[in-house]
Short mmCIF file of C-alpha atoms in Angstrom, two decimals:
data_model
loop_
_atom_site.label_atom_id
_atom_site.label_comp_id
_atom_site.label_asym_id
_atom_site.label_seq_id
_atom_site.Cartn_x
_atom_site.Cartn_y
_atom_site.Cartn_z
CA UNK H 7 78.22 88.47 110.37
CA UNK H 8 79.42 85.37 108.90
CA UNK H 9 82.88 85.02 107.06
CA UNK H 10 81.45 85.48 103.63
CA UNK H 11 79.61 88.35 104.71
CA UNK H 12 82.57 90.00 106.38
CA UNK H 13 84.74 89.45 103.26
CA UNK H 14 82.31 91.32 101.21
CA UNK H 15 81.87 94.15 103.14
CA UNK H 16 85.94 94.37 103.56
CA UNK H 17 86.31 94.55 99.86
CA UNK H 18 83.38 97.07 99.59
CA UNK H 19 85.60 98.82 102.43
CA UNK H 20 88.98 98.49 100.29
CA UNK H 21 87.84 99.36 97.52
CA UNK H 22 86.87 102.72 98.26
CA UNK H 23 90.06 103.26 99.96
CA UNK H 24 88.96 102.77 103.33
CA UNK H 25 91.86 100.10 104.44
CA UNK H 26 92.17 100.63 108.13
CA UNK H 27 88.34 99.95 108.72
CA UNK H 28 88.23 97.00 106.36
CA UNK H 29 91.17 95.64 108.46
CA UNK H 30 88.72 96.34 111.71
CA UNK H 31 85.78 94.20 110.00
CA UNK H 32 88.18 91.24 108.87
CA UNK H 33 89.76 90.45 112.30
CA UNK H 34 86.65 90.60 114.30
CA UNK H 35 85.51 87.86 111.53
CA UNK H 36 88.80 86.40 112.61
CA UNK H 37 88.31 85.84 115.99
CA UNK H 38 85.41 83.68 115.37
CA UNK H 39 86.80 81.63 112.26
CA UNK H 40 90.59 82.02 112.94
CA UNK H 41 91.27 79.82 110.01
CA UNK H 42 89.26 81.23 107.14
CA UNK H 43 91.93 81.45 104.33
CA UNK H 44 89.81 83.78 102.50
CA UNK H 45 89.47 86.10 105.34
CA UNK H 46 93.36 85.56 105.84
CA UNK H 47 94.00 86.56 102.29
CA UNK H 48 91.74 89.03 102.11
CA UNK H 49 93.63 90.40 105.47
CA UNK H 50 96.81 90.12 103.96
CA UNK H 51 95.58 92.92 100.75
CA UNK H 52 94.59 95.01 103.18
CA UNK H 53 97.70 95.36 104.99
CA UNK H 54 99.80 95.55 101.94
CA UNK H 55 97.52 98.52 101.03
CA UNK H 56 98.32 99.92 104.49
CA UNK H 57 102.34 99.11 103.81
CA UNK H 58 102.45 96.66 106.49
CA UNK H 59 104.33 94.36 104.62
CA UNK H 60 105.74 92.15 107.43
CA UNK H 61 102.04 91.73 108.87
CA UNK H 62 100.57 90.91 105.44
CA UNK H 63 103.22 88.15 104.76
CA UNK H 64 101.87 86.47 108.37
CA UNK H 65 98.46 86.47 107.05
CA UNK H 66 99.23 85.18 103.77
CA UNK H 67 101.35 82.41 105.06
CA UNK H 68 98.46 81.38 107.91
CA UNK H 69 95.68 81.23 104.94
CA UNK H 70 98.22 78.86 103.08
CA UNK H 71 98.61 76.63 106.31
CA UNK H 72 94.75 76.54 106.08
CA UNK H 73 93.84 76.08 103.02
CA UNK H 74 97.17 75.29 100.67
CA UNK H 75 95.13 74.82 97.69
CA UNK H 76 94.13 78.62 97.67
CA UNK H 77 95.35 80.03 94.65
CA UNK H 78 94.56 83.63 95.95
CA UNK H 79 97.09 83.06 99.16
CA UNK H 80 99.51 82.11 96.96
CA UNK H 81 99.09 85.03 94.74
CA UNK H 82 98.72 87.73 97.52
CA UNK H 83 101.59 86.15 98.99
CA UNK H 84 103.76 87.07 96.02
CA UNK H 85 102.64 90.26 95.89
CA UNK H 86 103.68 91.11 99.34
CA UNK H 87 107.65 89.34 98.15
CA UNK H 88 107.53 91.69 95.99
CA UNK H 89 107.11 94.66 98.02
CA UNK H 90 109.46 93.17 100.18
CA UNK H 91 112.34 92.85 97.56
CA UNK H 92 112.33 89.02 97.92
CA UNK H 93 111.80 88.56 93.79
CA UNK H 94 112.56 85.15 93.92
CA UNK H 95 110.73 83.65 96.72
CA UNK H 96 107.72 86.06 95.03
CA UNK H 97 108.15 83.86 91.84
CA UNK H 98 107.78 80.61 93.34
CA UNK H 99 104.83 81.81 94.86
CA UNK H 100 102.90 83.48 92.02
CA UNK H 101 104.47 79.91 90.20
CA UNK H 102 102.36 77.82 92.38
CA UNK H 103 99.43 80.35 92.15
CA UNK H 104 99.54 79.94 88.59
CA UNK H 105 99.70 75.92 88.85
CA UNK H 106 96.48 75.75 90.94
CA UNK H 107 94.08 78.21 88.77
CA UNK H 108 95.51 77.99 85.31
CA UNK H 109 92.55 79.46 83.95
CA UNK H 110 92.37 82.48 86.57
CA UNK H 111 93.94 85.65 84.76
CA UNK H 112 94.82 87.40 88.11
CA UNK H 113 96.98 84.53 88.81
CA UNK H 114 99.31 84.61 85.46
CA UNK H 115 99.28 88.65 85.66
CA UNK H 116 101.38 88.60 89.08
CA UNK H 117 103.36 85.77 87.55
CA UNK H 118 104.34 88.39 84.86
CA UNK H 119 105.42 90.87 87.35
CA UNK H 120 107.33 88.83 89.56
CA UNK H 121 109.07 87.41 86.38
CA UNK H 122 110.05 91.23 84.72
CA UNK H 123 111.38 91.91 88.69
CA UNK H 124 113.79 89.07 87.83
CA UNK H 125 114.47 90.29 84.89
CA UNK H 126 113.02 87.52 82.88
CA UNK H 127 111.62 89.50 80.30
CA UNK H 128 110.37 86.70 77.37
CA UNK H 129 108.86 84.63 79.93
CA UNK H 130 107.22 87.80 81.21
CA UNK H 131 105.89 88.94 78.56
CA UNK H 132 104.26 85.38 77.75
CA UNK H 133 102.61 85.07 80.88
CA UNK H 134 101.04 88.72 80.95
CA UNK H 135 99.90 88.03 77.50
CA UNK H 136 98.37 84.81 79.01
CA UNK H 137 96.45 86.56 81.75
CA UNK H 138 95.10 89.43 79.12
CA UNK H 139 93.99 86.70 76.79
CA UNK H 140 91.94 85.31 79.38
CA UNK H 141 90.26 88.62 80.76
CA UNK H 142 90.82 91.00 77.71
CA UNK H 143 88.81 93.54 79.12
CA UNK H 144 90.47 93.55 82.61
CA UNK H 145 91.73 96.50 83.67
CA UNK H 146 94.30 95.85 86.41
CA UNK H 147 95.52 93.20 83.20
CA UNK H 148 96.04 95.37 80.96
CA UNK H 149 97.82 97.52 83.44
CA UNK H 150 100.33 94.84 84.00
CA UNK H 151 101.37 93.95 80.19
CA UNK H 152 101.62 97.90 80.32
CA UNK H 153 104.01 97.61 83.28
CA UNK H 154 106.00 94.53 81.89
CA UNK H 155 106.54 96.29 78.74
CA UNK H 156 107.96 99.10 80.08
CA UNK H 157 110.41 97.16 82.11
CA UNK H 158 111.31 95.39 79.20
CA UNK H 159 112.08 98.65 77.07
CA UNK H 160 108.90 98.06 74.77
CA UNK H 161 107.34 101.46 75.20
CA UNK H 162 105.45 101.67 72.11
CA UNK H 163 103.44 98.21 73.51
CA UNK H 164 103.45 99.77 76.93
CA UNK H 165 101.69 103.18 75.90
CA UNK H 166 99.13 101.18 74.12
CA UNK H 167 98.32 99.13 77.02
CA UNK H 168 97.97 101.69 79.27
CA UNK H 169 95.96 103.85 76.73
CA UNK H 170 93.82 100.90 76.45
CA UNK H 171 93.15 100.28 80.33
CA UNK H 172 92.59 104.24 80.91
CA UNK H 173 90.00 103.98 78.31
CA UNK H 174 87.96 101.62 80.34
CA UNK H 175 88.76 103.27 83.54
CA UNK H 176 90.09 106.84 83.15
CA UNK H 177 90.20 107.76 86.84
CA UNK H 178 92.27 105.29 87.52
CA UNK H 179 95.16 106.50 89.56
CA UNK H 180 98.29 103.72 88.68
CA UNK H 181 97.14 103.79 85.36
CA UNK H 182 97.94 107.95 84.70
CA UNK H 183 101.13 107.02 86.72
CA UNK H 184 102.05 104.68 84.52
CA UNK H 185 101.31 106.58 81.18
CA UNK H 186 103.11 109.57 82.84
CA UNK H 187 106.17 107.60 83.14
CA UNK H 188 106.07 106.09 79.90
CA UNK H 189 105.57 110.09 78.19
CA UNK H 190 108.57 110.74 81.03
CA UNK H 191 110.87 107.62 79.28
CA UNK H 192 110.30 109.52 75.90
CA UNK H 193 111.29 113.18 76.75
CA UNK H 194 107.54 113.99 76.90
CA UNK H 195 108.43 116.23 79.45
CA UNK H 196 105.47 119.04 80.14
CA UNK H 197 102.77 116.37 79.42
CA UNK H 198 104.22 113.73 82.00
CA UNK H 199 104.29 116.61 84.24
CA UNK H 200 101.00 117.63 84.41
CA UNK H 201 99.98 114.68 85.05
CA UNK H 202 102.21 113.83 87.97
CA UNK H 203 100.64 116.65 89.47
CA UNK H 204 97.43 116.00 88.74
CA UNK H 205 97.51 112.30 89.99
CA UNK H 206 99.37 113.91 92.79
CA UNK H 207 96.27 116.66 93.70
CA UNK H 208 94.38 113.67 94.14
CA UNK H 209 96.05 112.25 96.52
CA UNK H 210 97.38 115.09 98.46
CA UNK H 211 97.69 112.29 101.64
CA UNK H 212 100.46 110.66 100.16
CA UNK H 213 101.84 112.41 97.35
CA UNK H 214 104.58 111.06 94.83
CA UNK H 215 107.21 113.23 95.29
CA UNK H 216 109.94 111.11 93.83
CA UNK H 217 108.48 110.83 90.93
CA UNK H 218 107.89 114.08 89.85
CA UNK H 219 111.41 114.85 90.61
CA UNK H 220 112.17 112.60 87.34
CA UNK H 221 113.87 115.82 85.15
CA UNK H 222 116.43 116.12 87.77
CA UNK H 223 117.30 112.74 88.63
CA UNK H 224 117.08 111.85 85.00
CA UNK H 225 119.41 114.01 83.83
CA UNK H 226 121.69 113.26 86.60
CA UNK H 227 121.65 109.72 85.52
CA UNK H 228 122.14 109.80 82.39
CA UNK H 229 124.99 111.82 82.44
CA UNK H 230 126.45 109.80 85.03
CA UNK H 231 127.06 107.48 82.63
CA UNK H 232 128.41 108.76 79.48
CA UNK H 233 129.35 112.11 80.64
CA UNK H 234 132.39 110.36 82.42
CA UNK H 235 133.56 109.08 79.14
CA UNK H 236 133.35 112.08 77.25
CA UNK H 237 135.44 113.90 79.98
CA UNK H 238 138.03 110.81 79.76
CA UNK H 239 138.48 111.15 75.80
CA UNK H 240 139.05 114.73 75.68
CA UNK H 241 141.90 114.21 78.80
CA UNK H 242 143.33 111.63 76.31
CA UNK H 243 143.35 113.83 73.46
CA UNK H 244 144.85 116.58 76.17
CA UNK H 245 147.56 114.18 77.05
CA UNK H 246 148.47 112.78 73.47
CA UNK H 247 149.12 116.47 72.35
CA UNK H 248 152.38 116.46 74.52
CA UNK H 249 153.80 114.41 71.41
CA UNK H 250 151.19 115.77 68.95
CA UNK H 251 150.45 119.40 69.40
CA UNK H 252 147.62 119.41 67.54
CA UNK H 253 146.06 116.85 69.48
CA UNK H 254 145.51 119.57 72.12
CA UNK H 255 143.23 121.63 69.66
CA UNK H 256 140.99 119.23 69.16
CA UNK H 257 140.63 118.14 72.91
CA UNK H 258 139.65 122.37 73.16
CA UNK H 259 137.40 121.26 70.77
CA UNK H 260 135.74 118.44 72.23
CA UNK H 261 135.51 120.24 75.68
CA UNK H 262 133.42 122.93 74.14
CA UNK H 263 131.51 120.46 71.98
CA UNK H 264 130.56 118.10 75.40
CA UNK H 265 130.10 121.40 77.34
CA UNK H 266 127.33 122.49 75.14
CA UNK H 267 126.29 118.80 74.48
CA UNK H 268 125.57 118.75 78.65
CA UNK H 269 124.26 122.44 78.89
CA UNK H 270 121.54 121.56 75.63
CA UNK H 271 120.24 118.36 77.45
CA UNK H 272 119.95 119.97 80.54
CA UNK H 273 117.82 122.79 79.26
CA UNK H 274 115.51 120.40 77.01
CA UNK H 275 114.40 118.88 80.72
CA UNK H 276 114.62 121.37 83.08
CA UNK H 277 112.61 124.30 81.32
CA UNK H 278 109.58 122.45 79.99
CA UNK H 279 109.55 120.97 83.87
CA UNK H 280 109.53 124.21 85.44
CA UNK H 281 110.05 124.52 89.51
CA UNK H 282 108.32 121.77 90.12
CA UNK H 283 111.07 119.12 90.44
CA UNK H 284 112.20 121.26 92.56
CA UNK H 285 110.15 122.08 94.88
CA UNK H 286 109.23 118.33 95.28
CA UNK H 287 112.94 117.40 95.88
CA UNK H 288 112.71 119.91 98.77
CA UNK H 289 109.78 117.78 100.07
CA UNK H 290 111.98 114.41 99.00
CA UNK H 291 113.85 111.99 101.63
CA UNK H 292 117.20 113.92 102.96
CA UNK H 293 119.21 111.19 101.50
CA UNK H 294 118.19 111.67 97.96
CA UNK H 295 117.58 115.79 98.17
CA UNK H 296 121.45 116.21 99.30
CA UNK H 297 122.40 113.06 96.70
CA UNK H 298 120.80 115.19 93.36
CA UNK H 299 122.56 118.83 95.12
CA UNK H 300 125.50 117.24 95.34
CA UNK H 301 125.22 115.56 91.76
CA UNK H 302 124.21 118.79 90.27
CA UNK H 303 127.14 120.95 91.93
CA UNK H 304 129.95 118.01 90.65
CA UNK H 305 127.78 118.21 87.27
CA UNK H 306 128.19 122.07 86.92
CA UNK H 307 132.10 121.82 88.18
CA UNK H 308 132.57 119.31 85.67
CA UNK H 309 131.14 121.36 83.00
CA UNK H 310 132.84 124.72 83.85
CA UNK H 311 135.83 122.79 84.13
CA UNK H 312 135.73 122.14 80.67
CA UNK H 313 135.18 125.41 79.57
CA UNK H 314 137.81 126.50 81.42
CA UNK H 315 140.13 124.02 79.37
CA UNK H 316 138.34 125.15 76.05
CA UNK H 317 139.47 128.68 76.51
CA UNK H 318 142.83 128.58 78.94
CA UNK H 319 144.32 125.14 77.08
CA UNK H 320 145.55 124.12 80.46
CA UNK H 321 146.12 120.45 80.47
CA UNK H 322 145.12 119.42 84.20
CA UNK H 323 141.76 120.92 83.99
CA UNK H 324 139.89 118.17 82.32
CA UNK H 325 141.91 115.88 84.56
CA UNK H 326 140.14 117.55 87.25
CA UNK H 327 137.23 116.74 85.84
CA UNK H 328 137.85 113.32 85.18
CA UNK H 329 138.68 113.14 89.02
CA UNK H 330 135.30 113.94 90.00
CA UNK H 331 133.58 111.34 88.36
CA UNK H 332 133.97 108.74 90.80
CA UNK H 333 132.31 111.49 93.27
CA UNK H 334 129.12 111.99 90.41
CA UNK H 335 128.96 107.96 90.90
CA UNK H 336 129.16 107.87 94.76
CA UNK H 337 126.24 110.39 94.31
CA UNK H 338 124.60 108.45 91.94
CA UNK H 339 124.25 105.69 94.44
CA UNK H 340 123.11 107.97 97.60
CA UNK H 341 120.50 109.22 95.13
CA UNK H 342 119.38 105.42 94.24
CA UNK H 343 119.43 104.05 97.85
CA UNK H 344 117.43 107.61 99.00
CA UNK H 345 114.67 107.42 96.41
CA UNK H 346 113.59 104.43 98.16
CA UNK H 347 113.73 105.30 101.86
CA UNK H 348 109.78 106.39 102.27
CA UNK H 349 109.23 102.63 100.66
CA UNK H 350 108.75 100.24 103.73
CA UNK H 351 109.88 96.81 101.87
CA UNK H 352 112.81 98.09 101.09
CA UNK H 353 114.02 99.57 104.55
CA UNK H 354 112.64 95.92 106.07
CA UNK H 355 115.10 94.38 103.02
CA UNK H 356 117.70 96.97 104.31
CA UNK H 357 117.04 95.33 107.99
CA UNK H 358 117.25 92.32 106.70
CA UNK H 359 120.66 92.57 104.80
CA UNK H 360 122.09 94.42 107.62
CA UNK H 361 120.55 91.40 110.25
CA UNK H 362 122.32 89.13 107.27
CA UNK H 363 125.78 90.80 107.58
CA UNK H 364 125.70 90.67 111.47
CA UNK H 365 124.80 87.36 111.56
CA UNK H 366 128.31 86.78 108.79
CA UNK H 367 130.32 88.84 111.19
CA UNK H 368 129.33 86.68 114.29
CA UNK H 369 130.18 83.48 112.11
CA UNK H 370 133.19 84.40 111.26
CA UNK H 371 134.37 85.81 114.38
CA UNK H 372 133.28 82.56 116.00
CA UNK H 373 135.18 80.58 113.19
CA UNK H 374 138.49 82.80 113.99
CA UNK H 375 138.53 82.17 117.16
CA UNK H 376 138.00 78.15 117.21
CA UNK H 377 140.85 78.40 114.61
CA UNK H 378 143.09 80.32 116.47
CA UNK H 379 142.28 78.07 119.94
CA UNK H 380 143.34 75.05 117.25
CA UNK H 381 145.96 76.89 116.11
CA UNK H 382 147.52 77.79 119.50
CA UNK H 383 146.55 73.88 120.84
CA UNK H 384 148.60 72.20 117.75
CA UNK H 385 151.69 74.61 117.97
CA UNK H 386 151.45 73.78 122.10
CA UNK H 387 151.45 70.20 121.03
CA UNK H 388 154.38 69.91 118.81
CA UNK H 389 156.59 72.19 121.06
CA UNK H 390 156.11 69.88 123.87
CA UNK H 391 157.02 66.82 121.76
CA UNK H 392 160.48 68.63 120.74
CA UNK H 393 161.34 69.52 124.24
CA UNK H 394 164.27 67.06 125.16
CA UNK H 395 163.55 65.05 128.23
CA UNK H 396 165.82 66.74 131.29
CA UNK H 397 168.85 64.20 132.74
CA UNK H 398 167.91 65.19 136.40
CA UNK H 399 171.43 66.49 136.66
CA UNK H 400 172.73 70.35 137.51
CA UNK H 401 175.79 71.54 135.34
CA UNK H 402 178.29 72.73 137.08
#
């Protein structure tokens, strides 16, 4: 089988989801044309499908030693930075991907994604315009200004996109994902649901839990961050009633009013969801399922607490409750490191960090002690130059 032959039969192979053997067919090309960049590339997508991020980084970086004038390496290369959580080594990548094959659209669509990853939402924007322009009928394109616009907060632009790319390919399995997301981001709650599940039913090998525990986590979220607030201005209206009694009527008030506010929002996600957010954070990483129980019983303390104060008047109640927000916000961050512990970049960036702090810790230690041997060697030196010489003589 020669290289081209194996190359076409591997994307055949990937294409129908069938990653491991397409693997098989590419590295027994391998051994007899170790240096085909295409086969290299085309290695390097198929372990990124397979999660093997570390692997598919080796085989993008040997087809670039090869061949550095592959646009493809350079774009499959920052594809698998980006699962990897390396955003701005993925940049300079899908950069120079971009410089070699201007006029390829693949090339300016992982631009755009490595750019919204950084943030960089203008530029893009721009270049996922760029790579739709060029293929306007594209599907995974159109996918990505959808994606990019939803990063960027343009939902209206993102919905259309994704409507649009659906309606050339309406199996498509990222592209319900997407537009169940987007219907998620808008309160859309029992259609994003459905079909969550039903992309899920589909792929009952690897199902996305995490996201269809969105109501949950969602709510959490959001009132982790102006739930806080609202407890913190009716303590301050509790407080200022010690020299203006009427001040402590209207912090009842408030407590009632933010009580109800929390207990309304709740209900408009949690109903239309049903059980299923919950029985998908059962199935959830550990980290994140005892993260959103924990969040939810400080959440519910927080709210009876305020009751409490609404009926009883008692000052140090909401107090309380203001005292347990930095415990919603340690939660908040268990739940945000735990969504992402079944994702293999980012326990490898985990690694990698923790690799990074040991590496700071045996630096410094290193450092410390040199200083202290210098420290100890000048202090020995000046003492011995202020001993006075001895006269040989005994005292009496």
């Amino acid at each position: 089988m020669t290289g081209d032959d194996a190359h076409r039969r591997a994307w055949h192979l990937a294409e129908a989801g069938r990653h491991a053997e397409a693997e098989k067919v590419l590295r027994a090309a391998l051994t007899a044309e170790p240096a085909d960049a295409r086969l290299l590339t085309m290695l390097g997508y198929v372990l990124r499908r397979q999660f093997d991020y570390v692997s598919a980084l080796a085989a993008c970086d040997a087809a670039i030693a090869a061949l550095p004038g592959l646009a493809d390496a350079h774009g499959e290369r920052a594809e698998t930075l980006l699962c990897l959580l390396r955003d701005r080594d993925a940049v300079a990548s899908a950069t120079e991907a971009v410089r070699l094959a201007p006029h390829n659209a693949a090339s300016h669509l992982v631009l755009a994604r490595t750019l919204a990853q950084e943030r960089r939402f203008d530029e893009a924007r721009a270049a996922a315009d760029r790579g739709r322009a060029l293929a306007p009928q594209f599907v995974d394109g159109l996918l990505a200004v959808a994606d990019v616009n939803r990063v960027a907060g343009k939902r209206d632009v993102a919905e259309e996109a994704a409507r649009a790319a659906l309606a050339l390919d309406p199996d498509n399995e990222y592209g319900r994902w997407l537009l169940a997301m987007i219907d998620a981001e808008r309160l859309r709650v029992g259609r994003s649901m459905r079909a969550l599940r039903d992309v899920a039913s589909e792929n009952p090998a690897r199902p996305d839990v995490v996201s269809m525990t969105w109501p949950i986590r969602g709510l959490l979220g959001s009132l982790r961050i102006w739930f806080p607030v609202a407890i913190a201005l009716v303590a301050a209206v509790t407080l200022a009633g010690v020299w203006w009694p009427p001040a402590a009527t209207i912090g009842r008030i408030l407590a009632a009013l933010f009580a109800a506010v929390v207990a309304g929002f709740a209900l408009r996600l949690l109903v239309p969801a049903g059980r299923l957010p919950w029985r998908c954070l059962r199935l959830s990483p550990a980290l994140l399922r005892r993260a959103a129980h924990g969040g939810t019983v400080t959440v519910c303390a927080q709210v009876a607490l305020l009751i409490a104060y609404a009926v009883t008047g008692l000052w140090w109640l909401p107090v309380l409750a203001l005292a347990a927000a930095p415990v919603q916000w340690g939660f908040g961050l268990a739940e945000l490191i735990g969504a992402r512990m079944d994702d293999p970049g980012y326990l490898h960036a985990l690694k990698d960090l923790g690799r990074d702090f040991r590496d700071w810790g045996a630096e410094f230690g290193q450092w410390w002690r040199e200083t202290k041997r210098e420290l100890r060697e000048t202090w020995h030196d000046d003492n011995q130059g202020s001993v006075p010489p001895r006269s040989g003589r005994t005292p009496r």
